[in-house]
Coordinates of C-alpha atoms in Angstrom, one line a residue:
Chain S
M259 CA 19.6 -5.8 32.1
I260 CA 17.6 -4.5 29.1
M261 CA 14.5 -5.8 28.4
H262 CA 12.7 -5.4 24.6
I263 CA 9.2 -5.4 23.9
D264 CA 8.2 -5.7 20.7
M265 CA 4.3 -5.7 19.4
D266 CA 3.4 -9.1 17.6
A267 CA 1.9 -7.9 14.0
F268 CA 0.7 -5.1 15.9
F269 CA -1.2 -3.0 13.1
A270 CA -2.9 -6.4 12.1
S271 CA -3.7 -7.5 15.9
I272 CA -5.1 -4.4 16.5
E273 CA -7.4 -4.8 13.3
Q274 CA -7.9 -8.3 14.5
A275 CA -9.0 -7.1 18.2
I276 CA -11.3 -4.6 16.8
N277 CA -13.3 -7.4 14.1
P278 CA -13.1 -10.9 15.6
I279 CA -14.3 -11.9 12.4
L280 CA -10.6 -11.6 11.3
R281 CA -9.4 -13.8 13.7
G282 CA -7.3 -16.5 12.8
K283 CA -7.2 -15.6 8.9
P284 CA -4.4 -14.2 6.7
L285 CA -4.9 -10.6 7.3
I286 CA -3.6 -7.7 5.0
V287 CA -3.4 -4.2 6.5
G288 CA -2.3 -1.9 3.8
S289 CA -2.5 2.1 2.7
R290 CA -5.6 3.3 1.3
A291 CA -5.9 3.2 -2.3
N292 CA -6.9 0.3 -4.2
K293 CA -5.9 -3.0 -2.6
Y294 CA -4.1 -4.2 -5.6
N295 CA -2.3 -1.7 -5.9
T296 CA -0.5 -0.7 -2.4
V297 CA 2.0 -2.1 -0.2
V298 CA 1.6 -4.2 2.7
C299 CA 1.9 -2.4 6.1
A300 CA 1.2 -5.2 8.2
A301 CA 0.5 -8.5 8.3
S302 CA -1.0 -10.7 10.3
Y303 CA 0.3 -14.1 11.2
E304 CA -1.9 -16.3 9.4
A305 CA -0.7 -14.1 6.2
K306 CA 3.3 -14.4 7.7
R307 CA 3.2 -18.2 7.3
L308 CA 2.3 -17.6 3.8
G309 CA 5.0 -15.7 2.9
I310 CA 3.5 -12.3 3.7
D311 CA 5.4 -9.4 5.1
S312 CA 5.5 -6.0 5.4
G313 CA 6.9 -3.7 2.6
M314 CA 5.4 -6.3 0.0
P315 CA 3.5 -5.0 -2.8
T316 CA 0.2 -6.1 -2.6
T317 CA -0.1 -7.4 -6.3
R318 CA 2.3 -10.0 -4.6
A319 CA 1.2 -10.3 -1.5
F320 CA -2.5 -11.4 -2.9
Q321 CA -0.8 -13.6 -5.5
L322 CA 0.4 -15.8 -2.3
C323 CA -3.1 -15.7 -1.0
P324 CA -5.5 -14.6 -3.0
N325 CA -8.6 -15.2 -0.4
A326 CA -6.5 -12.7 2.3
L327 CA -8.4 -10.2 3.7
F328 CA -7.8 -6.6 3.1
V329 CA -8.0 -3.3 5.9
V330 CA -7.3 0.2 5.6
A331 CA -4.4 1.0 8.3
E332 CA -5.5 4.2 10.6
S333 CA -2.7 5.1 12.7
S334 CA -4.6 7.2 14.7
K335 CA -5.2 3.5 16.8
Y336 CA -2.1 2.7 16.0
T337 CA -0.3 5.6 17.7
Y338 CA -3.1 5.7 21.0
V339 CA -2.3 2.1 21.6
S340 CA 1.4 2.6 21.5
E341 CA 0.9 5.3 23.6
E342 CA -1.4 3.5 26.3
I343 CA 1.6 0.8 26.3
F344 CA 4.1 3.3 26.4
K345 CA 2.0 4.8 29.7
M346 CA 1.7 1.5 31.5
L347 CA 5.2 1.0 31.2
K348 CA 6.5 4.0 32.7
D349 CA 4.1 2.6 35.9
Y350 CA 7.2 -0.1 36.8
N351 CA 9.6 2.8 38.0
V352 CA 12.5 1.7 35.2
S353 CA 13.8 4.4 32.4
V354 CA 11.4 3.7 29.4
E355 CA 12.0 4.5 25.4
H356 CA 9.7 4.4 22.8
Y357 CA 12.3 2.8 20.2
C358 CA 9.1 3.2 17.7
I359 CA 5.5 2.9 17.2
D360 CA 5.5 -1.0 17.9
E361 CA 8.5 -1.5 20.4
F362 CA 10.0 -0.2 23.7
D363 CA 12.9 -0.5 25.8
L364 CA 13.2 -0.8 29.3
Y365 CA 16.5 -0.2 31.2
F366 CA 17.4 -2.0 34.6
P367 CA 20.2 -0.8 36.0
D368 CA 23.0 -2.7 37.8
S369 CA 21.1 -5.3 37.5
Q370 CA 22.4 -8.0 40.0
P371 CA 22.3 -11.8 39.0
E372 CA 19.2 -12.3 41.9
S373 CA 16.8 -9.9 40.5
K374 CA 16.3 -12.0 37.3
A375 CA 13.1 -13.4 39.1
K376 CA 12.1 -9.8 39.4
I377 CA 12.7 -9.0 36.0
L378 CA 10.9 -11.8 34.7
T379 CA 7.7 -10.9 36.8
I380 CA 7.8 -7.6 35.3
A381 CA 8.1 -8.9 32.0
K382 CA 5.1 -11.3 32.8
S383 CA 3.2 -9.2 34.4
I384 CA 3.3 -6.2 31.3
K385 CA 2.5 -9.3 28.7
Q386 CA -0.8 -9.9 31.0
R387 CA -1.7 -6.3 31.5
I388 CA -1.8 -5.4 27.2
K389 CA -3.2 -8.8 27.0
N390 CA -6.3 -7.3 29.1
T391 CA -6.1 -4.4 28.2
F392 CA -5.8 -4.7 24.2
N393 CA -6.7 -8.3 23.5
I394 CA -3.2 -8.5 21.6
T395 CA 0.7 -10.1 22.2
C396 CA 3.8 -9.3 22.5
S397 CA 7.1 -10.7 22.4
I398 CA 10.1 -9.9 25.1
G399 CA 13.6 -10.3 25.0
I400 CA 15.5 -9.2 28.1
A401 CA 19.1 -9.8 28.0
P402 CA 22.6 -7.3 29.0
N403 CA 22.8 -5.9 26.1
W404 CA 20.3 -4.2 23.7
Y405 CA 21.0 -6.4 20.1
L406 CA 20.7 -9.0 22.1
A407 CA 17.8 -8.5 23.6
K408 CA 16.3 -7.6 20.6
I409 CA 17.2 -10.7 19.1
G410 CA 15.5 -12.3 22.1
S411 CA 12.3 -10.7 21.3
K412 CA 12.1 -11.5 17.7
I413 CA 13.4 -15.5 18.2
G414 CA 10.2 -15.7 20.5
K415 CA 7.5 -14.7 18.5
P416 CA 4.5 -14.8 18.8
D417 CA 4.1 -13.9 22.0
G418 CA 7.4 -15.2 23.6
L419 CA 9.5 -14.6 26.1
I420 CA 13.3 -15.1 26.1
Y421 CA 15.9 -14.4 29.0
M422 CA 19.4 -14.2 27.9
D423 CA 22.4 -13.6 30.5
K424 CA 25.8 -14.7 30.6
S425 CA 25.6 -17.9 31.2
N426 CA 22.9 -18.8 28.2
Y427 CA 23.3 -16.6 25.5
L428 CA 25.9 -18.6 23.4
N429 CA 23.3 -21.3 23.3
I430 CA 20.6 -19.2 22.1
I431 CA 22.2 -16.8 19.6
N432 CA 24.8 -19.9 18.5
D433 CA 23.6 -20.6 15.3
L434 CA 21.2 -18.0 14.2
P435 CA 22.3 -16.5 11.0
V436 CA 23.9 -13.3 11.3
E437 CA 21.0 -11.2 9.8
K438 CA 18.4 -11.5 12.8
I439 CA 20.8 -8.8 14.6
C440 CA 19.6 -5.8 13.9
G441 CA 21.5 -3.2 11.7
I442 CA 22.2 -6.3 9.6
G443 CA 20.7 -5.9 6.4
P444 CA 20.7 -8.0 3.6
N445 CA 23.5 -6.7 1.5
L446 CA 25.6 -6.6 5.0
S447 CA 24.7 -10.6 5.8
K448 CA 25.8 -11.2 1.6
Q449 CA 29.1 -9.7 2.5
L450 CA 30.0 -11.5 5.9
N451 CA 28.5 -15.1 4.3
E452 CA 31.4 -14.3 1.4
L453 CA 33.7 -14.3 4.5
G454 CA 32.7 -17.4 5.8
I455 CA 30.3 -16.0 8.8
I456 CA 26.8 -17.2 8.8
T457 CA 25.8 -17.7 12.5
C458 CA 26.1 -15.3 15.0
G459 CA 28.3 -17.6 16.8
Q460 CA 30.9 -17.5 13.7
L461 CA 30.7 -13.9 14.2
L462 CA 31.9 -14.0 17.9
Q463 CA 34.7 -16.2 17.1
Y464 CA 35.8 -13.6 14.0
P465 CA 38.9 -11.9 14.9
K466 CA 38.0 -8.3 15.3
N467 CA 41.0 -6.8 13.4
L468 CA 39.9 -8.1 10.4
L469 CA 36.2 -6.9 10.8
V470 CA 37.4 -3.8 11.4
E471 CA 39.9 -3.9 8.4
R472 CA 37.3 -4.8 6.0
F473 CA 34.2 -2.8 7.3
G474 CA 35.3 -0.3 9.4
K475 CA 33.9 1.4 12.2
I476 CA 30.9 -0.9 11.1
G477 CA 33.5 -3.8 11.1
S478 CA 34.3 -2.6 15.2
W479 CA 30.4 -2.4 15.8
M480 CA 29.7 -5.8 14.5
S481 CA 32.7 -7.6 16.6
Q482 CA 31.2 -6.0 20.0
C483 CA 27.4 -6.1 19.4
L484 CA 26.8 -9.8 20.7
N485 CA 29.0 -9.4 23.5
P486 CA 26.6 -9.1 26.7
N487 CA 29.3 -6.2 28.3
Y488 CA 28.7 -4.2 25.2
Y489 CA 27.3 -1.0 26.3
T490 CA 24.6 -0.2 24.7
E491 CA 23.2 2.8 26.8
I492 CA 23.9 4.9 23.9
L493 CA 20.8 3.6 22.2
K494 CA 18.7 5.9 24.9
K495 CA 18.0 9.3 23.5
E496 CA 20.7 11.3 24.0
S497 CA 19.0 14.3 23.4
T498 CA 15.3 15.5 23.1
I499 CA 16.4 17.0 19.8
P500 CA 16.2 14.0 16.7
K501 CA 18.6 13.3 14.5
S502 CA 16.6 14.0 11.3
I503 CA 12.5 14.1 10.7
S504 CA 11.1 12.2 7.4
H505 CA 8.1 11.5 6.3
S506 CA 7.0 9.5 2.8
Y507 CA 4.3 8.6 1.2
T508 CA 3.3 5.7 -1.5
L509 CA 1.3 7.2 -4.2
P510 CA -2.1 5.2 -4.8
K511 CA -0.7 4.5 -8.6
E512 CA 2.2 5.9 -10.6
T513 CA 1.9 9.2 -11.8
Q514 CA 4.2 11.6 -14.2
D515 CA 2.2 14.4 -12.7
I516 CA 4.6 17.3 -11.9
Q517 CA 1.9 19.2 -10.2
L518 CA 0.6 16.0 -8.7
I519 CA 4.2 15.3 -7.6
L520 CA 5.0 18.9 -5.8
S521 CA 1.7 19.0 -4.4
W522 CA 2.8 16.0 -2.3
L523 CA 6.1 17.3 -1.9
R524 CA 4.2 20.3 0.0
M525 CA 2.3 18.3 1.7
L526 CA 5.3 16.4 3.1
S527 CA 7.0 19.9 3.8
E528 CA 4.2 20.8 5.8
T529 CA 4.4 17.7 7.7
I530 CA 7.5 17.9 9.0
S531 CA 7.6 22.1 9.7
N532 CA 4.6 21.4 12.0
R533 CA 6.7 18.5 13.9
L534 CA 9.7 21.3 13.8
R535 CA 7.5 24.2 15.0
R536 CA 6.2 22.2 17.6
L537 CA 9.9 21.4 19.0
N538 CA 11.3 24.2 18.2
L539 CA 14.1 23.4 15.5
E540 CA 15.1 24.2 12.3
A541 CA 16.8 21.7 9.4
K542 CA 20.2 22.8 7.4
T543 CA 20.0 20.0 5.4
I544 CA 17.1 18.8 3.0
C545 CA 17.1 15.5 1.1
V546 CA 14.2 13.9 -1.5
Q547 CA 13.5 10.7 -2.6
I548 CA 11.3 9.9 -5.2
A549 CA 11.2 6.1 -6.3
N550 CA 9.2 4.7 -9.1
S551 CA 8.4 0.8 -9.9
I552 CA 11.5 1.2 -12.2
Q553 CA 14.0 2.6 -11.0
Q554 CA 14.3 2.8 -6.8
G555 CA 15.1 6.7 -7.6
L556 CA 16.0 9.7 -7.3
F557 CA 18.0 10.2 -4.0
K558 CA 19.1 13.7 -3.4
R559 CA 20.4 15.7 -0.7
K560 CA 21.8 19.2 0.3
T561 CA 22.6 20.8 3.0
F562 CA 22.4 24.7 3.2
Q563 CA 24.1 27.5 5.3
Q564 CA 20.8 29.0 6.9
G565 CA 18.3 26.6 8.9
F566 CA 15.0 25.8 7.7
W567 CA 11.6 25.3 9.6
L568 CA 8.8 26.7 7.4
G569 CA 7.3 24.2 5.0
Y570 CA 7.0 26.4 2.3
D571 CA 11.1 26.8 2.6
I572 CA 11.6 23.2 2.7
F573 CA 9.3 22.4 -0.2
R574 CA 11.3 25.4 -2.3
C575 CA 14.3 23.7 -0.8
A576 CA 13.4 20.6 -2.3
K577 CA 12.0 21.9 -5.7
V578 CA 15.5 23.4 -5.4
I579 CA 17.3 20.1 -5.1
L580 CA 15.3 18.2 -7.9
D581 CA 15.9 20.8 -10.3
L582 CA 13.4 20.7 -12.2
K583 CA 13.4 22.0 -15.0
N584 CA 10.7 22.6 -18.3
G585 CA 9.9 19.6 -20.1
Y586 CA 11.7 17.3 -17.1
K587 CA 10.1 14.0 -16.8
I588 CA 9.7 12.2 -13.8
S589 CA 7.9 9.0 -12.9
A590 CA 6.9 8.7 -9.0
R591 CA 5.1 6.0 -6.6
I592 CA 7.0 6.8 -3.6
V593 CA 7.4 10.6 -2.4
R594 CA 9.8 11.1 0.5
I595 CA 11.4 14.4 2.4
S596 CA 13.4 14.3 4.8
V597 CA 15.2 16.8 6.9
S598 CA 18.6 16.1 9.5
N599 CA 21.4 18.6 10.6
L600 CA 18.7 19.7 13.1
G601 CA 19.3 22.7 15.9
I602 CA 17.8 24.8 18.0
K603 CA 15.6 27.7 16.3
L604 CA 17.9 30.3 17.6
Q605 CA 18.2 33.1 14.8
T606 CA 14.9 35.2 14.5
P607 CA 14.3 36.6 10.9
L608 CA 15.9 40.2 10.1
F609 CA 13.4 41.6 7.1
E610 CA 9.9 42.4 6.9
N611 CA 8.5 39.7 4.4
E612 CA 10.5 37.0 6.5
I613 CA 9.1 38.1 9.6
K614 CA 5.7 38.1 8.3
K615 CA 5.6 34.7 6.8
E616 CA 6.6 33.1 10.0
I617 CA 4.3 35.1 12.1
L618 CA 1.9 33.8 9.1
Y619 CA 3.3 30.1 9.9
Q620 CA 3.0 30.4 13.7
K621 CA -0.8 31.6 13.5
V622 CA -2.2 29.1 11.2
G623 CA 0.1 26.3 13.5
Q624 CA -2.2 27.5 16.2
I625 CA -5.6 27.5 14.0
N626 CA -4.2 24.5 13.1
D627 CA -3.6 22.6 16.7
K628 CA -6.5 23.6 18.0
F629 CA -8.8 22.9 15.6
G630 CA -7.3 19.9 14.2
E631 CA -4.2 19.0 11.6
W632 CA -4.7 20.6 8.2
T633 CA -8.0 23.5 9.1
I634 CA -5.7 25.6 6.9
Y635 CA -3.1 24.3 4.2
P636 CA -1.6 25.6 1.0
A637 CA -3.7 25.8 -2.3
I638 CA -1.6 23.0 -4.0
I639 CA -2.1 20.1 -1.9
K640 CA -5.9 20.4 -2.9
L641 CA -4.5 18.6 -5.5
I642 CA -3.8 15.5 -3.3
S643 CA -7.5 14.9 -3.2
E644 CA -8.7 14.8 -6.4
I645 CA -6.6 11.8 -7.1
P646 CA -9.3 9.4 -9.3
K647 CA -10.3 6.4 -7.7
D648 CA -8.8 3.2 -9.6
N649 CA -10.8 -0.2 -10.1
E650 CA -8.3 -1.7 -11.0
T651 CA -7.7 -5.5 -10.8
P652 CA -5.0 -7.6 -10.2
K653 CA -3.1 -8.5 -13.6
Chain T
M265 CA 4.7 11.9 19.9
F266 CA 3.5 10.1 16.3
N267 CA 2.1 12.1 13.8
Q268 CA -1.7 12.1 12.9
Q269 CA -2.9 11.2 9.7
A270 CA -2.9 14.0 7.2
R271 CA -6.6 15.0 6.7
W272 CA -7.6 14.3 2.9
D273 CA -5.9 11.3 3.5
R274 CA -9.1 10.3 5.4
K275 CA -11.0 11.5 2.5
L276 CA -9.5 8.9 0.1
P277 CA -11.8 6.0 -0.5
Q278 CA -11.8 3.9 1.8
A279 CA -11.6 1.7 -1.4
S280 CA -11.9 -2.5 -1.8
G281 CA -10.8 -4.7 1.0
N282 CA -12.6 -5.4 4.2
N283 CA -15.1 -2.7 3.5
S284 CA -17.0 -1.9 6.6
Q285 CA -20.3 0.1 5.8
L286 CA -19.2 3.9 6.4
L287 CA -22.3 5.6 8.0
K288 CA -21.0 8.5 10.5
E289 CA -24.6 9.1 11.4
K290 CA -25.7 10.8 14.8
I291 CA -27.0 8.3 17.1
S292 CA -28.5 8.3 21.2
V293 CA -26.3 6.2 23.4
L294 CA -27.1 5.1 27.1
C295 CA -24.0 5.3 28.6
L296 CA -22.2 4.8 31.9
F297 CA -19.6 7.1 33.0
A298 CA -17.6 5.2 36.1
K299 CA -14.0 5.4 37.3
G300 CA -13.1 7.8 34.7
K301 CA -14.3 5.3 31.8
V302 CA -16.8 5.8 29.6
L303 CA -19.4 2.1 29.3
P304 CA -22.1 2.7 26.1
R305 CA -24.6 0.3 26.9
Y306 CA -27.2 0.5 24.4
F307 CA -27.3 2.4 21.3
F308 CA -30.6 3.8 19.2
W309 CA -30.3 3.9 15.6
K310 CA -33.5 3.6 13.1
N311 CA -36.3 3.4 15.7
H312 CA -34.2 0.2 16.5
T313 CA -32.4 -0.6 20.0
F314 CA -29.3 -2.2 20.0
R315 CA -28.3 -4.0 23.2
I316 CA -24.2 -3.8 23.7
E317 CA -22.6 -7.0 25.2
K318 CA -19.2 -6.3 24.9
V319 CA -16.7 -3.1 24.2
L320 CA -14.2 -5.1 22.0
F321 CA -11.9 -1.8 21.1
Y322 CA -11.5 1.3 22.3
W323 CA -9.0 3.8 21.4
Q324 CA -8.9 7.9 20.8
E325 CA -7.7 10.5 18.3
Q326 CA -7.2 14.1 18.7
Q327 CA -8.2 16.3 16.2
G328 CA -6.9 20.1 17.5
R329 CA -8.7 20.1 21.2
E330 CA -11.1 17.5 19.9
I331 CA -10.4 14.3 21.1
I332 CA -13.3 11.6 19.7
S333 CA -13.7 8.2 21.4
Y334 CA -13.9 5.4 19.6
F335 CA -15.7 2.0 20.3
S336 CA -15.8 -0.9 18.4
L337 CA -18.9 -3.4 19.7
K338 CA -20.4 -6.8 19.8
T339 CA -24.4 -6.1 20.1
N340 CA -27.0 -8.3 19.4
E341 CA -27.2 -7.9 16.1
G342 CA -23.6 -7.2 15.4
L343 CA -20.6 -5.4 15.1
Y344 CA -20.8 -1.6 15.0
Q345 CA -18.4 1.1 15.8
I346 CA -19.7 4.2 17.3
S347 CA -17.5 7.4 18.7
F348 CA -18.2 10.3 21.1
S349 CA -16.9 13.8 20.9
N350 CA -15.4 15.4 23.7
I351 CA -16.8 19.1 21.8
T352 CA -20.0 18.5 20.4
F353 CA -20.8 15.7 23.4
S354 CA -22.5 13.7 20.3
W355 CA -22.2 10.3 19.8
R356 CA -21.9 8.7 15.6
L357 CA -22.4 5.5 14.1
D358 CA -19.3 5.6 12.5
K359 CA -19.6 1.9 11.0
I360 CA -21.5 -1.2 10.9
I361 CA -18.2 -3.8 11.0
D362 CA -20.5 -6.9 10.8
T363 CA -23.9 -8.2 11.0

């Protein structure tokens, strides 16, 4: 059996626990910069009831609820709580996975029917401990496969506990819309709807061969993902090497300043480089995305023969990928760099310049590890701290 | 591990919204170190004693080798955030959340 734990409105709940004045009120947790010109990182349940949700522009959120309260997200506290919960879950002597900052999986191998009571006791204990320690709640889904467990955690929100086994899972999921399945987004669900598949029950009954014919591999996955016998152990991390590392940033406001865009790209490259250095990895594929309010973005990717891990090299590759020429105009609100095709860094540089560069990066990394990230950083990044204050009010 | 926020990011104005008053002032704290925990009881700021009624939330942040412990507090006079550094062994009043 798999137990999927999903924290309820994680960031917003933590902010409400820190400041009780925010409790019971519509609350938006957003990124820095002007509150009317950013995105919703998280919303409290009171805000969600008014239609506000993560990823929404705050302009829209404040149209829906002009009196919503706003706090600036501070990732360090969310990271700390997430890691503390992860440590707490390890007390239960079962395999634990950190799915993302606010979701965790516990694996109960070779579960027997009589262990239902035991698993439910553990689930209740986890909920109680999280509540007692952090004064926040979570929703738990328990099922024979990960997708069902994930659905269970979603439909029970907030503070829910849903147990599914072969005897009751059909009753629970039969009428749920297919978009409740993790991995089926708006586009896929629209295509499924066109085939007459609206609910999970209809998806389960739809012939597998027709799904495969229409969607290929994804069709095969869709035909199995709700089957309690579907083996989802594969979702556990098979190796310590991640598939990709990505960092993005939503700028306080849209900019056409190439130097500023480049400085953000350099910052993201350095952040990725730090992670690659700690994991002793290098990346061969580099992907750059620049999006603004008009176009969903410039999205370019390139695979190189040689692997990179130095921030400067990643940045240089990103510039090559973007192919910025003199006079080229670009407008950016969101900048993102991701690296994939990761492997253990095996090759040491041969040429003196490369050796020097690598030693420099190692030393700078050691200093930053000792005195805190960004104690030493490339000068171009300085531009970022010079973004003018924005005092715009909503239109 | 999730990455810490970029340092200059913190320098950006906390801007708009539910702005707590940022102070970052050094303070004296009377606290109990017990069972591996730090339990602040009183803090002293501007010739005034604040009795801590409840620690509402606690979290830590690592900055290099320095670990900063943050406490969100309910006192007899309002809500405050204080922090303790394990390197400088000093306490700071970070914010007045509400009075």
